[in-house]
CSV table of C-alpha atoms in Angstrom, one decimal:
chain,number,residue,atom,x,y,z
R,1,UNK,CA,0.0,0.0,0.0
R,2,UNK,CA,1.5,3.4,-1.0
R,3,UNK,CA,2.4,5.8,1.9
R,4,UNK,CA,3.2,9.4,2.2
R,5,UNK,CA,6.1,9.7,4.6
R,6,UNK,CA,7.5,12.8,6.3
R,7,UNK,CA,11.2,13.2,5.5
R,8,UNK,CA,11.7,16.5,7.4
R,9,UNK,CA,9.4,17.9,10.1
R,10,UNK,CA,8.7,21.5,10.6
R,11,UNK,CA,6.1,23.4,12.6
R,12,UNK,CA,5.1,25.2,9.4
R,13,UNK,CA,3.1,22.8,7.2
R,14,UNK,CA,4.3,24.6,4.1
R,15,UNK,CA,7.8,23.3,4.9
R,16,UNK,CA,7.0,19.7,5.5
R,17,UNK,CA,8.8,17.5,2.9
R,18,UNK,CA,7.2,14.1,2.2
R,19,UNK,CA,8.0,11.2,0.0
R,20,UNK,CA,5.2,10.2,-2.4
R,21,UNK,CA,4.3,7.1,-4.3
R,22,UNK,CA,3.7,9.2,-7.4
R,23,UNK,CA,6.0,9.3,-10.4
R,24,UNK,CA,6.9,12.9,-9.7
R,25,UNK,CA,6.9,13.4,-5.9
R,26,UNK,CA,8.5,16.8,-6.1
R,27,UNK,CA,5.4,18.1,-7.9
R,28,UNK,CA,2.7,16.1,-6.2
R,29,UNK,CA,3.8,16.1,-2.6
R,30,UNK,CA,3.7,19.9,-2.0
R,31,UNK,CA,0.2,19.9,-3.6
R,32,UNK,CA,-0.9,17.3,-1.1
R,33,UNK,CA,0.3,19.4,1.9
R,34,UNK,CA,-1.4,22.5,0.5
R,35,UNK,CA,-4.6,20.5,0.1
R,36,UNK,CA,-4.7,19.2,3.7
R,37,UNK,CA,-4.1,22.7,5.0
R,38,UNK,CA,-6.6,24.4,2.8
R,39,UNK,CA,-9.5,26.4,4.3
R,40,UNK,CA,-11.9,24.6,1.9
R,41,UNK,CA,-12.0,21.4,0.0
R,42,UNK,CA,-13.0,23.5,-3.0
R,43,UNK,CA,-9.6,25.2,-3.0
R,44,UNK,CA,-7.4,25.2,-6.0
R,45,UNK,CA,-4.9,22.9,-4.2
R,46,UNK,CA,-7.7,20.3,-3.5
R,47,UNK,CA,-8.8,20.3,-7.2
R,48,UNK,CA,-5.1,19.9,-8.2
R,49,UNK,CA,-4.5,16.9,-5.9
R,50,UNK,CA,-7.8,15.3,-7.0
R,51,UNK,CA,-6.7,15.7,-10.7
R,52,UNK,CA,-3.3,14.2,-9.9
R,53,UNK,CA,-4.9,11.2,-8.2
R,54,UNK,CA,-7.1,10.7,-11.2
R,55,UNK,CA,-4.3,11.1,-13.7
R,56,UNK,CA,-2.0,8.7,-11.9
R,57,UNK,CA,-4.7,6.0,-11.7
R,58,UNK,CA,-5.9,6.4,-15.3
R,59,UNK,CA,-2.4,6.2,-16.8
R,60,UNK,CA,-0.6,3.7,-14.5
R,61,UNK,CA,-3.0,1.4,-12.6
R,62,UNK,CA,-3.6,-1.7,-14.7
R,63,UNK,CA,-5.9,-3.3,-12.1
R,64,UNK,CA,-8.1,-0.3,-12.0
R,65,UNK,CA,-8.5,-0.2,-15.8
R,66,UNK,CA,-9.3,-3.9,-15.7
R,67,UNK,CA,-12.0,-3.4,-13.1
R,68,UNK,CA,-13.6,-0.6,-15.2
R,69,UNK,CA,-13.5,-2.8,-18.3
R,70,UNK,CA,-15.6,-5.5,-16.7
R,71,UNK,CA,-18.7,-3.3,-17.2
R,72,UNK,CA,-20.8,-4.8,-20.0
R,73,UNK,CA,-22.5,-1.7,-21.4
R,74,UNK,CA,-22.9,2.0,-21.3
R,75,UNK,CA,-25.6,3.9,-19.4
R,76,UNK,CA,-28.8,4.5,-21.3
R,77,UNK,CA,-28.6,8.2,-20.6
R,78,UNK,CA,-26.0,10.8,-19.5
R,79,UNK,CA,-26.0,14.4,-18.6
R,80,UNK,CA,-23.9,16.3,-21.2
R,81,UNK,CA,-21.9,19.2,-19.6
R,82,UNK,CA,-20.6,22.2,-21.4
R,83,UNK,CA,-17.4,23.8,-20.2
R,84,UNK,CA,-19.0,27.2,-19.4
R,85,UNK,CA,-21.4,27.3,-16.4
R,86,UNK,CA,-23.7,29.5,-18.5
R,87,UNK,CA,-24.1,26.8,-21.2
R,88,UNK,CA,-27.1,24.6,-21.3
R,89,UNK,CA,-26.9,21.0,-20.0
R,90,UNK,CA,-28.9,18.3,-21.7
R,91,UNK,CA,-29.8,14.6,-21.4
R,92,UNK,CA,-28.3,12.5,-24.2
R,93,UNK,CA,-28.3,8.8,-25.2
R,94,UNK,CA,-24.6,7.9,-25.7
R,95,UNK,CA,-23.8,7.1,-29.3
R,96,UNK,CA,-21.0,4.9,-28.3
R,97,UNK,CA,-18.3,4.6,-25.6
R,98,UNK,CA,-17.9,7.8,-23.6
R,99,UNK,CA,-15.9,8.6,-20.5
R,100,UNK,CA,-18.2,9.7,-17.7
R,101,UNK,CA,-18.4,10.2,-14.0
R,102,UNK,CA,-21.0,8.9,-11.6
R,103,UNK,CA,-22.4,10.5,-8.4
R,104,UNK,CA,-23.1,8.7,-5.2
R,105,UNK,CA,-25.3,10.8,-2.9
R,106,UNK,CA,-28.3,10.9,-0.5
R,107,UNK,CA,-31.4,12.2,-2.1
R,108,UNK,CA,-33.1,13.4,1.0
R,109,UNK,CA,-36.7,14.6,0.9
R,110,UNK,CA,-36.3,17.8,-1.0
R,111,UNK,CA,-38.1,18.3,-4.3
R,112,UNK,CA,-35.5,18.5,-6.9
R,113,UNK,CA,-35.5,18.4,-10.7
R,114,UNK,CA,-36.1,14.8,-11.8
R,115,UNK,CA,-36.4,13.1,-15.2
R,116,UNK,CA,-40.0,12.2,-15.9
R,117,UNK,CA,-42.1,11.2,-18.8
R,118,UNK,CA,-43.5,14.7,-19.2
R,119,UNK,CA,-40.1,16.6,-19.1
R,120,UNK,CA,-38.0,14.1,-21.0
R,121,UNK,CA,-38.1,16.0,-24.2
R,122,UNK,CA,-37.4,19.3,-22.6
R,123,UNK,CA,-34.4,18.0,-20.7
R,124,UNK,CA,-33.1,16.5,-23.9
R,125,UNK,CA,-33.3,19.9,-25.5
R,126,UNK,CA,-31.5,21.6,-22.7
R,127,UNK,CA,-31.7,23.1,-19.2
R,128,UNK,CA,-29.6,25.3,-17.0
R,129,UNK,CA,-27.6,24.6,-13.8
R,130,UNK,CA,-29.8,27.0,-11.9
R,131,UNK,CA,-32.6,24.5,-12.1
R,132,UNK,CA,-30.5,22.0,-10.2
R,133,UNK,CA,-29.9,21.7,-6.4
R,134,UNK,CA,-26.6,22.8,-4.9
R,135,UNK,CA,-25.0,19.3,-4.6
R,136,UNK,CA,-25.6,18.6,-8.3
R,137,UNK,CA,-24.1,22.0,-9.3
R,138,UNK,CA,-21.0,21.2,-7.1
R,139,UNK,CA,-20.6,17.8,-8.8
R,140,UNK,CA,-20.8,19.4,-12.2
R,141,UNK,CA,-18.0,21.8,-11.1
R,142,UNK,CA,-15.8,18.8,-10.0
R,143,UNK,CA,-16.5,17.0,-13.3
R,144,UNK,CA,-15.5,20.1,-15.3
R,145,UNK,CA,-12.3,20.6,-13.2
R,146,UNK,CA,-11.3,17.0,-13.8
R,147,UNK,CA,-11.9,17.4,-17.6
R,148,UNK,CA,-15.0,15.3,-18.0
R,149,UNK,CA,-18.0,16.2,-20.2
R,150,UNK,CA,-20.5,13.6,-19.1
R,151,UNK,CA,-22.0,12.8,-15.8
R,152,UNK,CA,-24.5,10.2,-14.6
R,153,UNK,CA,-27.0,11.2,-11.9
R,154,UNK,CA,-29.7,8.7,-11.1
R,155,UNK,CA,-32.5,11.3,-10.7
R,156,UNK,CA,-31.7,12.8,-14.1
R,157,UNK,CA,-30.8,9.6,-16.0
R,158,UNK,CA,-33.6,7.3,-14.9
R,159,UNK,CA,-37.2,8.2,-15.7
R,160,UNK,CA,-38.6,8.5,-12.2
R,161,UNK,CA,-42.2,7.9,-12.9
R,162,UNK,CA,-41.7,4.8,-15.1
R,163,UNK,CA,-41.6,1.4,-13.4
R,164,UNK,CA,-40.3,-0.1,-16.6
R,165,UNK,CA,-37.4,2.3,-16.8
R,166,UNK,CA,-36.6,1.8,-13.1
R,167,UNK,CA,-36.6,-1.9,-13.5
R,168,UNK,CA,-34.3,-1.9,-16.5
R,169,UNK,CA,-31.9,0.7,-15.2
R,170,UNK,CA,-31.9,-0.8,-11.7
R,171,UNK,CA,-30.6,-4.1,-13.0
R,172,UNK,CA,-27.9,-2.3,-14.9
R,173,UNK,CA,-26.8,-0.1,-12.0
R,174,UNK,CA,-23.7,-2.3,-11.3
R,175,UNK,CA,-22.4,-1.8,-14.8
R,176,UNK,CA,-23.2,1.9,-14.7
R,177,UNK,CA,-20.9,2.4,-11.7
R,178,UNK,CA,-18.4,-0.2,-12.8
R,179,UNK,CA,-18.0,1.5,-16.1
R,180,UNK,CA,-17.5,5.0,-14.9
R,181,UNK,CA,-14.1,6.7,-14.8
R,182,UNK,CA,-14.7,7.7,-11.2
R,183,UNK,CA,-17.5,8.1,-8.7
R,184,UNK,CA,-17.9,11.4,-6.8
R,185,UNK,CA,-19.1,10.4,-3.3
R,186,UNK,CA,-20.9,13.1,-1.3
R,187,UNK,CA,-20.1,11.3,1.9
R,188,UNK,CA,-21.1,13.9,4.4
R,189,UNK,CA,-24.1,15.4,2.6
R,190,UNK,CA,-27.5,14.5,4.1
R,191,UNK,CA,-29.4,15.6,0.9
R,192,UNK,CA,-29.1,17.2,-2.5
R,193,UNK,CA,-29.6,20.7,-1.1
R,194,UNK,CA,-26.3,20.4,0.8
R,195,UNK,CA,-23.0,21.6,-0.7
R,196,UNK,CA,-20.3,19.1,-1.6
R,197,UNK,CA,-17.8,21.6,-0.5
R,198,UNK,CA,-16.9,22.7,3.0
R,199,UNK,CA,-16.3,26.4,3.8
R,200,UNK,CA,-14.2,25.6,6.8
R,201,UNK,CA,-11.7,22.8,6.7
R,202,UNK,CA,-11.3,21.0,10.1
R,203,UNK,CA,-7.7,20.2,9.3
R,204,UNK,CA,-6.7,23.8,9.3
R,205,UNK,CA,-6.4,23.8,13.1
R,206,UNK,CA,-5.0,20.3,13.4
R,207,UNK,CA,-1.3,19.5,14.0
R,208,UNK,CA,0.4,17.1,11.7
R,209,UNK,CA,1.4,14.1,13.9
R,210,UNK,CA,4.9,12.8,13.6
R,211,UNK,CA,5.9,9.7,15.7
R,212,UNK,CA,9.3,10.7,16.9
R,213,UNK,CA,10.3,7.1,17.8
R,214,UNK,CA,10.3,6.2,14.1
R,215,UNK,CA,13.1,7.2,11.7
R,216,UNK,CA,10.4,8.3,9.2
R,217,UNK,CA,6.9,8.9,10.3
R,218,UNK,CA,3.5,8.4,8.7
R,219,UNK,CA,1.7,11.6,7.8
R,220,UNK,CA,-1.5,11.5,9.8
R,221,UNK,CA,-4.2,13.9,10.9
R,222,UNK,CA,-5.3,13.6,14.6
R,223,UNK,CA,-8.7,15.4,14.1
R,224,UNK,CA,-11.8,14.0,15.8
R,225,UNK,CA,-13.2,12.2,12.9
R,226,UNK,CA,-15.9,10.5,14.9
R,227,UNK,CA,-17.6,13.8,15.1
R,228,UNK,CA,-18.3,13.9,11.4
R,229,UNK,CA,-21.3,11.8,10.2
R,230,UNK,CA,-21.3,9.7,7.1
R,231,UNK,CA,-24.9,9.7,6.1
R,232,UNK,CA,-24.1,8.4,2.6
R,233,UNK,CA,-22.7,5.1,3.7
R,234,UNK,CA,-25.9,4.4,5.8
R,235,UNK,CA,-27.9,4.0,2.6
R,236,UNK,CA,-28.6,0.6,1.1
R,237,UNK,CA,-28.4,1.7,-2.6
R,238,UNK,CA,-25.0,3.2,-2.0
R,239,UNK,CA,-23.3,-0.1,-1.1
R,240,UNK,CA,-23.1,-1.2,-4.7
R,241,UNK,CA,-21.8,2.3,-5.7
R,242,UNK,CA,-19.2,2.0,-3.0
R,243,UNK,CA,-18.0,-1.6,-3.9
R,244,UNK,CA,-18.3,-1.5,-7.7
R,245,UNK,CA,-16.8,1.9,-8.7
R,246,UNK,CA,-13.3,1.4,-10.0
R,247,UNK,CA,-12.3,4.8,-8.5
R,248,UNK,CA,-14.0,7.0,-5.8
R,249,UNK,CA,-13.3,10.6,-5.0
R,250,UNK,CA,-14.8,11.3,-1.6
R,251,UNK,CA,-15.9,14.7,-0.3
R,252,UNK,CA,-16.4,14.9,3.4
R,253,UNK,CA,-16.5,17.5,6.2
R,254,UNK,CA,-12.8,16.5,6.8
R,255,UNK,CA,-11.6,17.2,3.2
R,256,UNK,CA,-11.2,15.0,0.2
R,257,UNK,CA,-10.2,11.3,-0.2
R,258,UNK,CA,-9.5,8.8,-2.9
R,259,UNK,CA,-9.5,5.1,-3.2
R,260,UNK,CA,-9.1,2.7,-6.1
R,261,UNK,CA,-7.7,-0.8,-6.5
R,262,UNK,CA,-4.1,0.3,-6.0
R,263,UNK,CA,-4.2,3.6,-4.1
R,264,UNK,CA,-5.9,4.9,-1.0
R,265,UNK,CA,-5.5,8.4,0.4
R,266,UNK,CA,-8.1,9.6,2.8
R,267,UNK,CA,-9.1,10.1,6.4
R,268,UNK,CA,-8.4,7.6,9.2
R,269,UNK,CA,-10.9,4.8,9.6
R,270,UNK,CA,-13.5,5.9,12.2
R,271,UNK,CA,-13.0,2.6,14.1
R,272,UNK,CA,-9.2,2.9,14.3
R,273,UNK,CA,-7.5,4.6,17.2
R,274,UNK,CA,-5.6,7.6,15.9
R,275,UNK,CA,-2.3,6.4,17.4
R,276,UNK,CA,-2.4,3.2,15.4
R,277,UNK,CA,0.0,2.9,12.5
R,278,UNK,CA,-0.7,3.8,8.9
R,279,UNK,CA,-4.0,5.4,9.7
R,280,UNK,CA,-4.0,7.4,6.5
R,281,UNK,CA,-3.8,4.2,4.3
R,282,UNK,CA,-6.5,2.1,6.0
R,283,UNK,CA,-9.0,0.4,3.7
R,284,UNK,CA,-12.2,-0.7,5.3
R,285,UNK,CA,-12.4,-4.5,6.0
R,286,UNK,CA,-15.5,-4.5,3.8
R,287,UNK,CA,-13.5,-3.3,0.8
R,288,UNK,CA,-10.8,-5.9,1.4
R,289,UNK,CA,-13.5,-8.6,1.7
R,290,UNK,CA,-15.1,-7.5,-1.5
R,291,UNK,CA,-11.8,-7.6,-3.4
R,292,UNK,CA,-11.1,-11.1,-2.3
R,293,UNK,CA,-14.6,-12.2,-3.2
R,294,UNK,CA,-14.6,-10.6,-6.6
R,295,UNK,CA,-11.2,-12.1,-7.5
R,296,UNK,CA,-12.5,-15.7,-7.1
R,297,UNK,CA,-12.8,-17.9,-10.2
R,298,UNK,CA,-15.3,-20.8,-10.1
R,299,UNK,CA,-13.1,-22.8,-12.5
R,300,UNK,CA,-10.2,-23.0,-10.0
R,301,UNK,CA,-12.0,-22.7,-6.7
R,302,UNK,CA,-10.9,-24.8,-3.7
R,303,UNK,CA,-12.5,-25.7,-0.5
R,304,UNK,CA,-10.4,-23.1,1.3
R,305,UNK,CA,-11.6,-20.5,-1.3
R,306,UNK,CA,-15.2,-21.5,-0.6
R,307,UNK,CA,-14.8,-20.9,3.1
R,308,UNK,CA,-13.0,-17.5,2.6
R,309,UNK,CA,-15.6,-16.6,0.0
R,310,UNK,CA,-18.5,-17.3,2.2
R,311,UNK,CA,-17.0,-15.3,5.0
R,312,UNK,CA,-16.5,-12.4,2.6
R,313,UNK,CA,-20.0,-12.7,1.2
R,314,UNK,CA,-21.5,-12.7,4.7
R,315,UNK,CA,-19.5,-9.5,5.5
R,316,UNK,CA,-21.1,-7.8,2.5
R,317,UNK,CA,-24.6,-9.1,3.4
R,318,UNK,CA,-24.3,-8.1,7.1
R,319,UNK,CA,-23.2,-4.6,6.0
R,320,UNK,CA,-26.1,-4.4,3.6
R,321,UNK,CA,-28.6,-5.6,6.2
R,322,UNK,CA,-27.7,-2.7,8.5
R,323,UNK,CA,-28.3,0.0,5.8
R,324,UNK,CA,-31.4,2.1,5.5
R,325,UNK,CA,-34.0,2.4,2.7
R,326,UNK,CA,-36.7,5.0,2.1
R,327,UNK,CA,-38.8,2.2,0.8
R,328,UNK,CA,-38.1,-1.1,2.5
R,329,UNK,CA,-39.7,-2.9,-0.5
R,330,UNK,CA,-36.5,-2.0,-2.4
R,331,UNK,CA,-34.5,-4.3,-0.1
R,332,UNK,CA,-34.2,-7.3,-2.5
R,333,UNK,CA,-33.4,-4.9,-5.4
R,334,UNK,CA,-30.7,-2.6,-4.1
R,335,UNK,CA,-28.1,-5.4,-4.0
R,336,UNK,CA,-28.9,-6.7,-7.5
R,337,UNK,CA,-26.0,-4.7,-9.1
R,338,UNK,CA,-23.5,-6.3,-6.7
R,339,UNK,CA,-24.9,-9.8,-7.4
R,340,UNK,CA,-25.0,-9.3,-11.1
R,341,UNK,CA,-21.4,-8.2,-11.3
R,342,UNK,CA,-20.2,-10.9,-8.9
R,343,UNK,CA,-21.9,-13.7,-10.8
R,344,UNK,CA,-20.6,-12.5,-14.2
R,345,UNK,CA,-17.1,-11.8,-13.0
R,346,UNK,CA,-16.5,-15.0,-11.0
R,347,UNK,CA,-19.0,-17.5,-12.3
R,348,UNK,CA,-20.5,-18.0,-8.8
R,349,UNK,CA,-24.2,-18.7,-8.6
R,350,UNK,CA,-26.3,-16.8,-6.0
R,351,UNK,CA,-29.9,-17.6,-5.3
R,352,UNK,CA,-32.0,-15.5,-2.7
R,353,UNK,CA,-28.8,-14.3,-1.1
R,354,UNK,CA,-27.2,-17.8,-0.8
R,355,UNK,CA,-24.2,-18.7,-2.9
R,356,UNK,CA,-24.6,-22.3,-4.1
R,357,UNK,CA,-20.8,-22.6,-4.7
R,358,UNK,CA,-20.1,-22.0,-1.1
R,359,UNK,CA,-22.2,-24.8,0.2
R,360,UNK,CA,-22.3,-26.2,2.9
R,361,UNK,CA,-20.7,-23.1,4.6
R,362,UNK,CA,-23.4,-20.9,3.1
R,363,UNK,CA,-26.2,-22.6,5.1
R,364,UNK,CA,-24.4,-22.4,8.5
R,365,UNK,CA,-25.9,-19.2,9.9
R,366,UNK,CA,-28.2,-18.0,12.6
R,367,UNK,CA,-30.0,-14.9,13.7
R,368,UNK,CA,-27.8,-12.9,16.1
R,369,UNK,CA,-30.7,-11.0,17.8
R,370,UNK,CA,-33.6,-13.4,17.8
R,371,UNK,CA,-35.9,-11.1,19.7
R,372,UNK,CA,-35.5,-8.3,17.2
R,373,UNK,CA,-38.4,-7.8,14.8
R,374,UNK,CA,-37.8,-9.6,11.6
R,375,UNK,CA,-38.3,-6.8,9.0
R,376,UNK,CA,-38.0,-9.1,6.0
R,377,UNK,CA,-41.2,-11.0,6.8
R,378,UNK,CA,-43.1,-9.2,4.1
R,379,UNK,CA,-41.2,-11.0,1.4
R,380,UNK,CA,-42.0,-14.5,0.0
R,381,UNK,CA,-38.6,-16.1,0.0
R,382,UNK,CA,-37.0,-19.4,1.0
R,383,UNK,CA,-36.6,-19.9,4.8
R,384,UNK,CA,-32.9,-20.4,4.3
R,385,UNK,CA,-32.2,-17.0,2.5
């Protein structure tokens, strides 16, 4: 796992020298220091470091390109962006392969512009940014700064009052996120009226911690991360966006973060003590489990693989079971994208949540809290699922 390491410590953040896993650390490292000491995650330094993360991954990470290439088809619709904020946006049907970004966010209960049967033609002709909520406008700004002309937003790219379109696009959601160049994750935004950007950066008043007992210390930020909520990752639909995107650019109250198959730069894990080693490079156990699971191959699977695979799959299912949905009836559907990609990529067979290829381990489970109300009783499904 790549690390940023302090080579020379100074009380002035501008004079900290760090080694970088990038090809040109002398250029990238100062930008990173400027980004973490910015007063806003919309600063020029933050945009520059986000662009450098993206460029590094697109040009040098073979595993990330391979992950993106596993998507089987393009989205049905995309939002076409013009470079000038005053230019009209429009909904298009991609004529072929196009590079696009996706957005992972909480809708909230606010009434925002949505694609419907009645306004489809109008939105295809064009509309302005002023018609969109703040979060959408911020994501458009990020897309432009990263050099992308196309963006996928679920509320604007799926016909919201069409059950048929929802069914078709819902089944393809895994491919939509898998095939995107990057997902912009509005981690700390409770709804679409919130801003992706923070006006006051918590790291501004934080010291950069340097463990003096080490010859070279890990660059870490001892800010009280537990105080910052992550409403995005509480949502059920977001789990597939989190696991399937080949690259994710996170915007949080604590700054910006990045993770892909080969590179992770972001805030410490909320469950990790800040004095623990390598806090900046922690990947959540869920991401690790998913990577192990998605790398299985049914043609060469062993019994040991089956046991590890079942453990990884249960980690995914347990995380999913604890997420929230506006409509609980969506529970069987919000994980379809994950299952579809997993089956196609590995050859595994999953039926009603149980992987046939992991038997008999897949049937060895029990309810942890038997007195808790069983919320899935409304579904007609096998007793073993």
